[in-house]
Amino acid sequence: MQRLDFGLMKERLGAPPSADILAHVASLSPEERATATATIEEMEREAMLQMEAMHGAEDLLRWIDSRGIRRGLLTRNNATVVEHMHTQLWRDIGPFEPALSRERPEFVKPSPGGIHHCLSVWGVAAEEVVMIGDSAKDDVVAGARAGVTTVLLLSDARSAPLEGEQKPTHVVENLAQVPALLESCFDLLE
């Protein structure tokens, strides 16, 4: 799990507190965008060096792999972070296929483009896919727009109930709850 201080990042970028960081950067002039991108990459590099796997992630990935279930990765991080995850964080676990980062704007969450790409690569229908994430505004919305089941990992306290596209199909408090949830909702490969 990469620990980024998004409030500090927005402050350093001169973005309003409620702004989507990537949308803010896209709205800047080319010169300002280059400076902002360098700032983001510097902060991501620092956080990447301290990155640790989320509690239960390795066990969940091994469980998924033991069932022959495909898994992809959609992240708003850059490709360097994805490569670090594959080669350092989860080097004993096979890579996510596909692993999509923000370098392809059409795949950046909350766009459903990344999920649609996975559906195409895997040759499966939306009803067969689950989007698991810790962001209602990015992960759950992308999943809802793609028509897949969504699972929200509660990574922090939420004060308001989630509605509309941000309302997940399921909620879990930790990754250890995901296997039982998937087994109860899907006919899984054994």
Short mmCIF file of N, CA and C in Angstrom, two decimals:
data_model
loop_
_atom_site.label_atom_id
_atom_site.label_comp_id
_atom_site.label_asym_id
_atom_site.label_seq_id
_atom_site.Cartn_x
_atom_site.Cartn_y
_atom_site.Cartn_z
N MET A 1 0.85 -1.16 0.00
CA MET A 1 0.00 0.00 0.00
C MET A 1 0.90 1.23 0.00
N GLN A 2 0.63 2.11 -0.91
CA GLN A 2 1.41 3.33 -1.03
C GLN A 2 0.73 4.42 -0.20
N ARG A 3 1.48 5.02 0.68
CA ARG A 3 0.94 6.06 1.56
C ARG A 3 1.31 7.43 1.00
N LEU A 4 0.38 8.00 0.26
CA LEU A 4 0.58 9.34 -0.28
C LEU A 4 -0.29 10.32 0.49
N ASP A 5 0.25 11.48 0.78
CA ASP A 5 -0.50 12.55 1.42
C ASP A 5 -1.11 13.39 0.30
N PHE A 6 -2.34 13.05 -0.07
CA PHE A 6 -2.97 13.73 -1.20
C PHE A 6 -3.27 15.19 -0.88
N GLY A 7 -3.53 15.51 0.39
CA GLY A 7 -3.72 16.91 0.77
C GLY A 7 -2.46 17.72 0.51
N LEU A 8 -1.31 17.18 0.91
CA LEU A 8 -0.04 17.85 0.66
C LEU A 8 0.24 17.93 -0.83
N MET A 9 -0.08 16.86 -1.56
CA MET A 9 0.14 16.88 -3.00
C MET A 9 -0.68 17.99 -3.65
N LYS A 10 -1.95 18.10 -3.29
CA LYS A 10 -2.79 19.16 -3.84
C LYS A 10 -2.25 20.53 -3.49
N GLU A 11 -1.79 20.66 -2.26
CA GLU A 11 -1.20 21.93 -1.83
C GLU A 11 0.02 22.28 -2.67
N ARG A 12 0.91 21.31 -2.86
CA ARG A 12 2.12 21.55 -3.66
C ARG A 12 1.80 21.86 -5.12
N LEU A 13 0.68 21.32 -5.61
CA LEU A 13 0.27 21.54 -6.99
C LEU A 13 -0.57 22.80 -7.17
N GLY A 14 -0.98 23.40 -6.05
CA GLY A 14 -1.86 24.55 -6.13
C GLY A 14 -3.27 24.18 -6.53
N ALA A 15 -3.66 22.95 -6.24
CA ALA A 15 -5.00 22.47 -6.58
C ALA A 15 -5.95 22.70 -5.41
N PRO A 16 -7.21 22.99 -5.69
CA PRO A 16 -8.19 23.12 -4.60
C PRO A 16 -8.32 21.79 -3.85
N PRO A 17 -8.65 21.84 -2.57
CA PRO A 17 -8.76 20.62 -1.78
C PRO A 17 -9.73 19.58 -2.34
N SER A 18 -10.77 20.02 -3.02
CA SER A 18 -11.76 19.07 -3.55
C SER A 18 -11.43 18.59 -4.97
N ALA A 19 -10.32 19.07 -5.54
CA ALA A 19 -9.98 18.75 -6.93
C ALA A 19 -9.52 17.31 -7.10
N ASP A 20 -9.82 16.75 -8.26
CA ASP A 20 -9.22 15.49 -8.68
C ASP A 20 -7.83 15.85 -9.19
N ILE A 21 -6.81 15.25 -8.64
CA ILE A 21 -5.43 15.64 -8.96
C ILE A 21 -5.12 15.50 -10.44
N LEU A 22 -5.45 14.36 -11.03
CA LEU A 22 -5.11 14.16 -12.44
C LEU A 22 -5.90 15.11 -13.35
N ALA A 23 -7.15 15.39 -13.01
CA ALA A 23 -7.93 16.34 -13.80
C ALA A 23 -7.34 17.75 -13.66
N HIS A 24 -6.89 18.09 -12.46
CA HIS A 24 -6.27 19.40 -12.25
C HIS A 24 -5.01 19.54 -13.10
N VAL A 25 -4.18 18.52 -13.08
CA VAL A 25 -2.93 18.57 -13.86
C VAL A 25 -3.25 18.68 -15.35
N ALA A 26 -4.24 17.96 -15.81
CA ALA A 26 -4.62 18.00 -17.23
C ALA A 26 -5.09 19.39 -17.65
N SER A 27 -5.61 20.16 -16.70
CA SER A 27 -6.13 21.49 -17.03
C SER A 27 -5.05 22.57 -17.09
N LEU A 28 -3.82 22.23 -16.72
CA LEU A 28 -2.73 23.21 -16.67
C LEU A 28 -2.11 23.43 -18.04
N SER A 29 -1.40 24.53 -18.16
CA SER A 29 -0.65 24.79 -19.39
C SER A 29 0.44 23.73 -19.52
N PRO A 30 0.98 23.51 -20.71
CA PRO A 30 2.02 22.49 -20.87
C PRO A 30 3.21 22.66 -19.92
N GLU A 31 3.65 23.88 -19.72
CA GLU A 31 4.78 24.13 -18.81
C GLU A 31 4.40 23.81 -17.37
N GLU A 32 3.23 24.28 -16.94
CA GLU A 32 2.76 24.00 -15.57
C GLU A 32 2.52 22.50 -15.39
N ARG A 33 2.00 21.85 -16.42
CA ARG A 33 1.73 20.41 -16.36
C ARG A 33 3.02 19.63 -16.16
N ALA A 34 4.08 20.03 -16.85
CA ALA A 34 5.37 19.34 -16.70
C ALA A 34 5.89 19.48 -15.28
N THR A 35 5.78 20.68 -14.71
CA THR A 35 6.22 20.92 -13.34
C THR A 35 5.38 20.11 -12.35
N ALA A 36 4.06 20.12 -12.55
CA ALA A 36 3.16 19.38 -11.66
C ALA A 36 3.42 17.88 -11.75
N THR A 37 3.63 17.38 -12.95
CA THR A 37 3.91 15.95 -13.15
C THR A 37 5.19 15.56 -12.43
N ALA A 38 6.21 16.40 -12.52
CA ALA A 38 7.47 16.13 -11.82
C ALA A 38 7.25 16.09 -10.31
N THR A 39 6.43 16.98 -9.79
CA THR A 39 6.13 17.01 -8.35
C THR A 39 5.42 15.73 -7.94
N ILE A 40 4.43 15.31 -8.71
CA ILE A 40 3.70 14.09 -8.40
C ILE A 40 4.64 12.89 -8.44
N GLU A 41 5.46 12.80 -9.48
CA GLU A 41 6.37 11.66 -9.59
C GLU A 41 7.38 11.62 -8.47
N GLU A 42 7.84 12.79 -8.02
CA GLU A 42 8.76 12.85 -6.88
C GLU A 42 8.08 12.32 -5.63
N MET A 43 6.85 12.75 -5.38
CA MET A 43 6.13 12.30 -4.20
C MET A 43 5.82 10.80 -4.28
N GLU A 44 5.47 10.33 -5.48
CA GLU A 44 5.20 8.90 -5.65
C GLU A 44 6.46 8.07 -5.46
N ARG A 45 7.57 8.56 -5.94
CA ARG A 45 8.85 7.83 -5.78
C ARG A 45 9.18 7.69 -4.30
N GLU A 46 9.03 8.78 -3.54
CA GLU A 46 9.30 8.73 -2.10
C GLU A 46 8.36 7.73 -1.40
N ALA A 47 7.08 7.77 -1.75
CA ALA A 47 6.12 6.85 -1.13
C ALA A 47 6.37 5.41 -1.57
N MET A 48 6.79 5.23 -2.82
CA MET A 48 7.03 3.89 -3.34
C MET A 48 8.11 3.17 -2.54
N LEU A 49 9.13 3.91 -2.13
CA LEU A 49 10.23 3.30 -1.38
C LEU A 49 9.80 2.80 -0.02
N GLN A 50 8.66 3.30 0.48
CA GLN A 50 8.14 2.88 1.78
C GLN A 50 6.90 1.99 1.64
N MET A 51 6.57 1.66 0.40
CA MET A 51 5.36 0.90 0.12
C MET A 51 5.40 -0.48 0.76
N GLU A 52 4.26 -0.87 1.32
CA GLU A 52 4.08 -2.20 1.88
C GLU A 52 2.77 -2.76 1.34
N ALA A 53 2.69 -4.06 1.21
CA ALA A 53 1.45 -4.68 0.77
C ALA A 53 0.37 -4.46 1.82
N MET A 54 -0.83 -4.21 1.37
CA MET A 54 -1.97 -4.06 2.26
C MET A 54 -2.16 -5.38 3.00
N HIS A 55 -2.51 -5.30 4.27
CA HIS A 55 -2.71 -6.49 5.08
C HIS A 55 -3.71 -7.42 4.39
N GLY A 56 -3.32 -8.64 4.17
CA GLY A 56 -4.18 -9.64 3.56
C GLY A 56 -4.09 -9.71 2.04
N ALA A 57 -3.37 -8.79 1.41
CA ALA A 57 -3.30 -8.76 -0.05
C ALA A 57 -2.63 -10.01 -0.62
N GLU A 58 -1.51 -10.40 -0.04
CA GLU A 58 -0.79 -11.55 -0.57
C GLU A 58 -1.62 -12.83 -0.45
N ASP A 59 -2.28 -13.01 0.69
CA ASP A 59 -3.14 -14.18 0.87
C ASP A 59 -4.29 -14.17 -0.13
N LEU A 60 -4.89 -13.01 -0.36
CA LEU A 60 -5.98 -12.92 -1.31
C LEU A 60 -5.50 -13.23 -2.73
N LEU A 61 -4.36 -12.69 -3.11
CA LEU A 61 -3.84 -12.95 -4.45
C LEU A 61 -3.53 -14.44 -4.64
N ARG A 62 -2.96 -15.07 -3.62
CA ARG A 62 -2.68 -16.51 -3.72
C ARG A 62 -3.98 -17.31 -3.82
N TRP A 63 -5.00 -16.90 -3.08
CA TRP A 63 -6.29 -17.57 -3.15
C TRP A 63 -6.88 -17.43 -4.55
N ILE A 64 -6.85 -16.21 -5.09
CA ILE A 64 -7.35 -15.96 -6.45
C ILE A 64 -6.61 -16.83 -7.45
N ASP A 65 -5.28 -16.85 -7.34
CA ASP A 65 -4.48 -17.65 -8.27
C ASP A 65 -4.77 -19.14 -8.13
N SER A 66 -5.02 -19.61 -6.91
CA SER A 66 -5.29 -21.04 -6.70
C SER A 66 -6.61 -21.47 -7.33
N ARG A 67 -7.49 -20.52 -7.60
CA ARG A 67 -8.78 -20.81 -8.23
C ARG A 67 -8.72 -20.59 -9.75
N GLY A 68 -7.58 -20.16 -10.25
CA GLY A 68 -7.45 -19.91 -11.68
C GLY A 68 -8.22 -18.68 -12.14
N ILE A 69 -8.46 -17.78 -11.23
CA ILE A 69 -9.22 -16.56 -11.55
C ILE A 69 -8.25 -15.51 -12.09
N ARG A 70 -8.62 -14.88 -13.17
CA ARG A 70 -7.80 -13.81 -13.73
C ARG A 70 -7.87 -12.60 -12.83
N ARG A 71 -6.78 -11.83 -12.84
CA ARG A 71 -6.78 -10.60 -12.05
C ARG A 71 -6.01 -9.53 -12.81
N GLY A 72 -6.58 -8.35 -12.81
CA GLY A 72 -5.95 -7.20 -13.43
C GLY A 72 -5.74 -6.12 -12.40
N LEU A 73 -5.00 -5.12 -12.80
CA LEU A 73 -4.72 -3.99 -11.91
C LEU A 73 -5.02 -2.71 -12.66
N LEU A 74 -5.87 -1.88 -12.05
CA LEU A 74 -6.15 -0.55 -12.57
C LEU A 74 -5.71 0.43 -11.50
N THR A 75 -4.76 1.30 -11.83
CA THR A 75 -4.27 2.23 -10.84
C THR A 75 -4.08 3.61 -11.43
N ARG A 76 -4.26 4.60 -10.57
CA ARG A 76 -4.00 5.99 -10.98
C ARG A 76 -2.52 6.32 -10.75
N ASN A 77 -1.75 5.34 -10.30
CA ASN A 77 -0.31 5.52 -10.17
C ASN A 77 0.34 5.41 -11.54
N ASN A 78 1.66 5.67 -11.57
CA ASN A 78 2.38 5.57 -12.85
C ASN A 78 2.95 4.16 -13.03
N ALA A 79 3.47 3.91 -14.22
CA ALA A 79 3.98 2.58 -14.56
C ALA A 79 5.18 2.18 -13.70
N THR A 80 5.96 3.13 -13.23
CA THR A 80 7.10 2.83 -12.37
C THR A 80 6.63 2.18 -11.07
N VAL A 81 5.55 2.68 -10.52
CA VAL A 81 4.99 2.11 -9.29
C VAL A 81 4.47 0.70 -9.55
N VAL A 82 3.80 0.51 -10.68
CA VAL A 82 3.31 -0.82 -11.04
C VAL A 82 4.47 -1.80 -11.16
N GLU A 83 5.53 -1.39 -11.83
CA GLU A 83 6.71 -2.26 -11.99
C GLU A 83 7.31 -2.58 -10.62
N HIS A 84 7.38 -1.61 -9.73
CA HIS A 84 7.90 -1.83 -8.38
C HIS A 84 7.04 -2.86 -7.64
N MET A 85 5.73 -2.74 -7.79
CA MET A 85 4.84 -3.70 -7.14
C MET A 85 5.11 -5.11 -7.65
N HIS A 86 5.26 -5.25 -8.95
CA HIS A 86 5.48 -6.57 -9.53
C HIS A 86 6.86 -7.15 -9.18
N THR A 87 7.89 -6.32 -9.17
CA THR A 87 9.25 -6.84 -8.98
C THR A 87 9.73 -6.82 -7.53
N GLN A 88 9.14 -6.00 -6.70
CA GLN A 88 9.60 -5.90 -5.32
C GLN A 88 8.55 -6.35 -4.31
N LEU A 89 7.38 -5.77 -4.41
CA LEU A 89 6.35 -6.02 -3.41
C LEU A 89 5.77 -7.43 -3.52
N TRP A 90 5.47 -7.86 -4.75
CA TRP A 90 4.85 -9.16 -4.97
C TRP A 90 5.69 -9.99 -5.92
N ARG A 91 6.99 -10.00 -5.71
CA ARG A 91 7.87 -10.71 -6.64
C ARG A 91 7.64 -12.22 -6.66
N ASP A 92 7.07 -12.77 -5.59
CA ASP A 92 6.80 -14.20 -5.54
C ASP A 92 5.41 -14.56 -6.06
N ILE A 93 4.68 -13.55 -6.49
CA ILE A 93 3.34 -13.75 -7.03
C ILE A 93 3.37 -13.26 -8.47
N GLY A 94 2.72 -13.95 -9.36
CA GLY A 94 2.71 -13.53 -10.76
C GLY A 94 2.13 -12.13 -10.94
N PRO A 95 2.48 -11.49 -12.05
CA PRO A 95 2.00 -10.13 -12.29
C PRO A 95 0.51 -10.09 -12.62
N PHE A 96 -0.06 -8.93 -12.42
CA PHE A 96 -1.43 -8.68 -12.84
C PHE A 96 -1.44 -8.57 -14.36
N GLU A 97 -2.45 -9.15 -14.99
CA GLU A 97 -2.58 -9.08 -16.45
C GLU A 97 -4.02 -8.76 -16.83
N PRO A 98 -4.26 -7.59 -17.34
CA PRO A 98 -3.33 -6.50 -17.58
C PRO A 98 -3.10 -5.67 -16.32
N ALA A 99 -2.05 -4.89 -16.35
CA ALA A 99 -1.74 -3.92 -15.30
C ALA A 99 -1.75 -2.55 -15.97
N LEU A 100 -2.77 -1.77 -15.69
CA LEU A 100 -2.99 -0.50 -16.38
C LEU A 100 -2.76 0.67 -15.45
N SER A 101 -1.89 1.58 -15.86
CA SER A 101 -1.57 2.76 -15.06
C SER A 101 -2.09 4.01 -15.77
N ARG A 102 -1.82 5.16 -15.19
CA ARG A 102 -2.39 6.41 -15.70
C ARG A 102 -1.79 6.88 -17.02
N GLU A 103 -0.77 6.22 -17.52
CA GLU A 103 -0.18 6.64 -18.78
C GLU A 103 -1.16 6.52 -19.95
N ARG A 104 -2.17 5.71 -19.79
CA ARG A 104 -3.22 5.59 -20.81
C ARG A 104 -4.47 6.29 -20.26
N PRO A 105 -4.68 7.56 -20.60
CA PRO A 105 -5.78 8.34 -20.01
C PRO A 105 -7.15 7.68 -20.15
N GLU A 106 -7.37 6.93 -21.21
CA GLU A 106 -8.68 6.29 -21.39
C GLU A 106 -8.94 5.20 -20.36
N PHE A 107 -7.90 4.79 -19.64
CA PHE A 107 -8.06 3.75 -18.62
C PHE A 107 -8.09 4.32 -17.20
N VAL A 108 -7.94 5.61 -17.03
CA VAL A 108 -7.85 6.21 -15.69
C VAL A 108 -9.22 6.21 -15.02
N LYS A 109 -9.28 5.61 -13.85
CA LYS A 109 -10.51 5.59 -13.07
C LYS A 109 -10.88 7.04 -12.70
N PRO A 110 -12.13 7.40 -12.71
CA PRO A 110 -13.33 6.55 -12.71
C PRO A 110 -13.86 6.17 -14.10
N SER A 111 -13.11 6.40 -15.13
CA SER A 111 -13.54 5.94 -16.45
C SER A 111 -13.66 4.41 -16.43
N PRO A 112 -14.66 3.86 -17.10
CA PRO A 112 -14.77 2.41 -17.16
C PRO A 112 -13.84 1.79 -18.21
N GLY A 113 -13.05 2.61 -18.91
CA GLY A 113 -12.21 2.13 -20.00
C GLY A 113 -11.27 1.01 -19.61
N GLY A 114 -10.65 1.10 -18.44
CA GLY A 114 -9.73 0.05 -18.00
C GLY A 114 -10.43 -1.27 -17.78
N ILE A 115 -11.62 -1.22 -17.21
CA ILE A 115 -12.39 -2.45 -16.98
C ILE A 115 -12.86 -3.01 -18.32
N HIS A 116 -13.31 -2.15 -19.20
CA HIS A 116 -13.71 -2.62 -20.53
C HIS A 116 -12.53 -3.30 -21.24
N HIS A 117 -11.33 -2.75 -21.06
CA HIS A 117 -10.14 -3.36 -21.65
C HIS A 117 -9.92 -4.77 -21.08
N CYS A 118 -10.05 -4.90 -19.77
CA CYS A 118 -9.89 -6.23 -19.14
C CYS A 118 -10.93 -7.20 -19.68
N LEU A 119 -12.17 -6.77 -19.79
CA LEU A 119 -13.22 -7.64 -20.32
C LEU A 119 -12.85 -8.14 -21.72
N SER A 120 -12.32 -7.23 -22.52
CA SER A 120 -11.94 -7.58 -23.89
C SER A 120 -10.76 -8.55 -23.91
N VAL A 121 -9.72 -8.24 -23.13
CA VAL A 121 -8.53 -9.10 -23.07
C VAL A 121 -8.89 -10.49 -22.57
N TRP A 122 -9.73 -10.55 -21.55
CA TRP A 122 -10.09 -11.84 -20.97
C TRP A 122 -11.20 -12.56 -21.72
N GLY A 123 -11.92 -11.84 -22.57
CA GLY A 123 -13.02 -12.44 -23.31
C GLY A 123 -14.18 -12.86 -22.42
N VAL A 124 -14.52 -12.02 -21.45
CA VAL A 124 -15.59 -12.33 -20.51
C VAL A 124 -16.63 -11.21 -20.49
N ALA A 125 -17.79 -11.51 -19.94
CA ALA A 125 -18.86 -10.53 -19.81
C ALA A 125 -18.71 -9.79 -18.48
N ALA A 126 -19.29 -8.61 -18.41
CA ALA A 126 -19.23 -7.79 -17.20
C ALA A 126 -19.76 -8.53 -15.98
N GLU A 127 -20.76 -9.36 -16.17
CA GLU A 127 -21.36 -10.10 -15.06
C GLU A 127 -20.39 -11.08 -14.40
N GLU A 128 -19.27 -11.36 -15.07
CA GLU A 128 -18.29 -12.31 -14.54
C GLU A 128 -17.12 -11.64 -13.83
N VAL A 129 -17.16 -10.32 -13.71
CA VAL A 129 -16.01 -9.57 -13.19
C VAL A 129 -16.38 -8.80 -11.94
N VAL A 130 -15.41 -8.70 -11.04
CA VAL A 130 -15.57 -7.94 -9.80
C VAL A 130 -14.47 -6.89 -9.73
N MET A 131 -14.85 -5.67 -9.41
CA MET A 131 -13.89 -4.59 -9.18
C MET A 131 -13.79 -4.42 -7.67
N ILE A 132 -12.60 -4.66 -7.13
CA ILE A 132 -12.35 -4.51 -5.69
C ILE A 132 -11.46 -3.30 -5.51
N GLY A 133 -11.84 -2.38 -4.66
CA GLY A 133 -11.02 -1.20 -4.45
C GLY A 133 -11.36 -0.49 -3.16
N ASP A 134 -10.53 0.49 -2.83
CA ASP A 134 -10.73 1.22 -1.58
C ASP A 134 -11.21 2.66 -1.80
N SER A 135 -11.59 2.98 -3.02
CA SER A 135 -12.07 4.33 -3.33
C SER A 135 -13.45 4.25 -3.97
N ALA A 136 -14.43 4.81 -3.27
CA ALA A 136 -15.78 4.84 -3.83
C ALA A 136 -15.82 5.73 -5.07
N LYS A 137 -15.12 6.86 -5.04
CA LYS A 137 -15.20 7.82 -6.15
C LYS A 137 -14.43 7.38 -7.38
N ASP A 138 -13.49 6.49 -7.24
CA ASP A 138 -12.72 6.02 -8.39
C ASP A 138 -13.02 4.56 -8.72
N ASP A 139 -12.76 3.65 -7.79
CA ASP A 139 -12.91 2.22 -8.05
C ASP A 139 -14.37 1.81 -8.23
N VAL A 140 -15.21 2.21 -7.29
CA VAL A 140 -16.62 1.81 -7.36
C VAL A 140 -17.31 2.46 -8.55
N VAL A 141 -17.04 3.74 -8.79
CA VAL A 141 -17.66 4.41 -9.93
C VAL A 141 -17.22 3.77 -11.25
N ALA A 142 -15.93 3.47 -11.39
CA ALA A 142 -15.46 2.81 -12.62
C ALA A 142 -16.18 1.47 -12.80
N GLY A 143 -16.28 0.70 -11.72
CA GLY A 143 -16.97 -0.58 -11.81
C GLY A 143 -18.44 -0.43 -12.15
N ALA A 144 -19.11 0.53 -11.52
CA ALA A 144 -20.53 0.75 -11.81
C ALA A 144 -20.73 1.15 -13.27
N ARG A 145 -19.86 2.02 -13.76
CA ARG A 145 -19.99 2.46 -15.16
C ARG A 145 -19.71 1.34 -16.15
N ALA A 146 -18.89 0.36 -15.73
CA ALA A 146 -18.59 -0.79 -16.60
C ALA A 146 -19.60 -1.92 -16.44
N GLY A 147 -20.48 -1.81 -15.45
CA GLY A 147 -21.50 -2.83 -15.24
C GLY A 147 -21.04 -4.07 -14.51
N VAL A 148 -19.94 -3.96 -13.74
CA VAL A 148 -19.43 -5.10 -13.00
C VAL A 148 -19.83 -5.00 -11.53
N THR A 149 -19.75 -6.11 -10.83
CA THR A 149 -19.96 -6.13 -9.39
C THR A 149 -18.84 -5.33 -8.74
N THR A 150 -19.16 -4.55 -7.72
CA THR A 150 -18.14 -3.75 -7.04
C THR A 150 -18.05 -4.14 -5.58
N VAL A 151 -16.83 -4.15 -5.07
CA VAL A 151 -16.57 -4.42 -3.66
C VAL A 151 -15.71 -3.28 -3.14
N LEU A 152 -16.22 -2.59 -2.14
CA LEU A 152 -15.49 -1.48 -1.53
C LEU A 152 -14.82 -1.96 -0.26
N LEU A 153 -13.51 -1.81 -0.20
CA LEU A 153 -12.74 -2.09 1.00
C LEU A 153 -12.75 -0.83 1.85
N LEU A 154 -13.30 -0.93 3.03
CA LEU A 154 -13.35 0.24 3.91
C LEU A 154 -11.97 0.47 4.50
N SER A 155 -11.24 1.40 3.92
CA SER A 155 -9.89 1.67 4.39
C SER A 155 -9.84 2.83 5.36
N ASP A 156 -10.93 3.57 5.47
CA ASP A 156 -11.00 4.66 6.42
C ASP A 156 -12.46 4.89 6.80
N ALA A 157 -12.67 5.69 7.81
CA ALA A 157 -14.04 5.96 8.26
C ALA A 157 -14.78 6.77 7.21
N ARG A 158 -16.00 6.41 6.96
CA ARG A 158 -16.85 7.14 6.01
C ARG A 158 -17.98 7.77 6.82
N SER A 159 -18.15 9.07 6.68
CA SER A 159 -19.16 9.77 7.48
C SER A 159 -20.52 9.80 6.82
N ALA A 160 -20.58 9.79 5.49
CA ALA A 160 -21.85 9.88 4.80
C ALA A 160 -22.12 8.57 4.05
N PRO A 161 -23.38 8.17 3.97
CA PRO A 161 -23.69 6.97 3.19
C PRO A 161 -23.38 7.22 1.72
N LEU A 162 -22.95 6.17 1.04
CA LEU A 162 -22.61 6.28 -0.37
C LEU A 162 -23.86 6.08 -1.21
N GLU A 163 -24.01 6.91 -2.23
CA GLU A 163 -25.20 6.84 -3.07
C GLU A 163 -24.82 6.87 -4.54
N GLY A 164 -25.78 6.56 -5.38
CA GLY A 164 -25.57 6.63 -6.83
C GLY A 164 -24.45 5.72 -7.27
N GLU A 165 -23.61 6.23 -8.17
CA GLU A 165 -22.51 5.44 -8.70
C GLU A 165 -21.49 5.05 -7.64
N GLN A 166 -21.46 5.78 -6.53
CA GLN A 166 -20.48 5.48 -5.47
C GLN A 166 -20.96 4.39 -4.52
N LYS A 167 -22.18 3.95 -4.66
CA LYS A 167 -22.70 2.90 -3.78
C LYS A 167 -22.24 1.54 -4.31
N PRO A 168 -21.40 0.83 -3.55
CA PRO A 168 -20.89 -0.47 -4.02
C PRO A 168 -21.93 -1.57 -3.91
N THR A 169 -21.69 -2.63 -4.67
CA THR A 169 -22.52 -3.82 -4.58
C THR A 169 -22.33 -4.48 -3.22
N HIS A 170 -21.06 -4.53 -2.76
CA HIS A 170 -20.70 -5.15 -1.48
C HIS A 170 -19.66 -4.28 -0.79
N VAL A 171 -19.58 -4.43 0.53
CA VAL A 171 -18.57 -3.73 1.34
C VAL A 171 -17.88 -4.76 2.21
N VAL A 172 -16.55 -4.67 2.29
CA VAL A 172 -15.79 -5.51 3.21
C VAL A 172 -14.92 -4.61 4.08
N GLU A 173 -14.64 -5.10 5.28
CA GLU A 173 -13.79 -4.33 6.18
C GLU A 173 -12.32 -4.67 6.00
N ASN A 174 -12.05 -5.86 5.43
CA ASN A 174 -10.66 -6.26 5.19
C ASN A 174 -10.63 -7.26 4.05
N LEU A 175 -9.44 -7.45 3.50
CA LEU A 175 -9.29 -8.34 2.34
C LEU A 175 -9.56 -9.80 2.66
N ALA A 176 -9.43 -10.19 3.92
CA ALA A 176 -9.69 -11.57 4.31
C ALA A 176 -11.16 -11.95 4.10
N GLN A 177 -12.04 -10.97 4.02
CA GLN A 177 -13.47 -11.25 3.82
C GLN A 177 -13.82 -11.50 2.35
N VAL A 178 -12.93 -11.18 1.44
CA VAL A 178 -13.23 -11.26 0.01
C VAL A 178 -13.47 -12.70 -0.48
N PRO A 179 -12.65 -13.69 -0.13
CA PRO A 179 -12.91 -15.04 -0.65
C PRO A 179 -14.31 -15.56 -0.34
N ALA A 180 -14.76 -15.42 0.90
CA ALA A 180 -16.10 -15.90 1.26
C ALA A 180 -17.17 -15.14 0.49
N LEU A 181 -16.97 -13.85 0.33
CA LEU A 181 -17.92 -13.05 -0.44
C LEU A 181 -18.00 -13.54 -1.88
N LEU A 182 -16.85 -13.74 -2.51
CA LEU A 182 -16.84 -14.20 -3.90
C LEU A 182 -17.45 -15.59 -4.03
N GLU A 183 -17.14 -16.48 -3.08
CA GLU A 183 -17.70 -17.83 -3.14
C GLU A 183 -19.21 -17.82 -2.99
N SER A 184 -19.74 -16.85 -2.24
CA SER A 184 -21.19 -16.79 -2.05
C SER A 184 -21.92 -16.14 -3.22
N CYS A 185 -21.20 -15.38 -4.03
CA CYS A 185 -21.84 -14.63 -5.12
C CYS A 185 -21.58 -15.17 -6.51
N PHE A 186 -20.55 -16.00 -6.67
CA PHE A 186 -20.15 -16.46 -7.99
C PHE A 186 -19.91 -17.96 -7.99
N ASP A 187 -20.07 -18.57 -9.14
CA ASP A 187 -19.73 -19.97 -9.34
C ASP A 187 -18.24 -19.98 -9.73
N LEU A 188 -17.37 -20.19 -8.77
CA LEU A 188 -15.93 -20.07 -8.99
C LEU A 188 -15.33 -21.36 -9.50
N LEU A 189 -14.28 -21.20 -10.26
CA LEU A 189 -13.50 -22.35 -10.74
C LEU A 189 -12.77 -22.99 -9.58
N GLU A 190 -12.72 -24.26 -9.58
CA GLU A 190 -11.96 -24.97 -8.51
C GLU A 190 -10.73 -25.59 -9.09
#
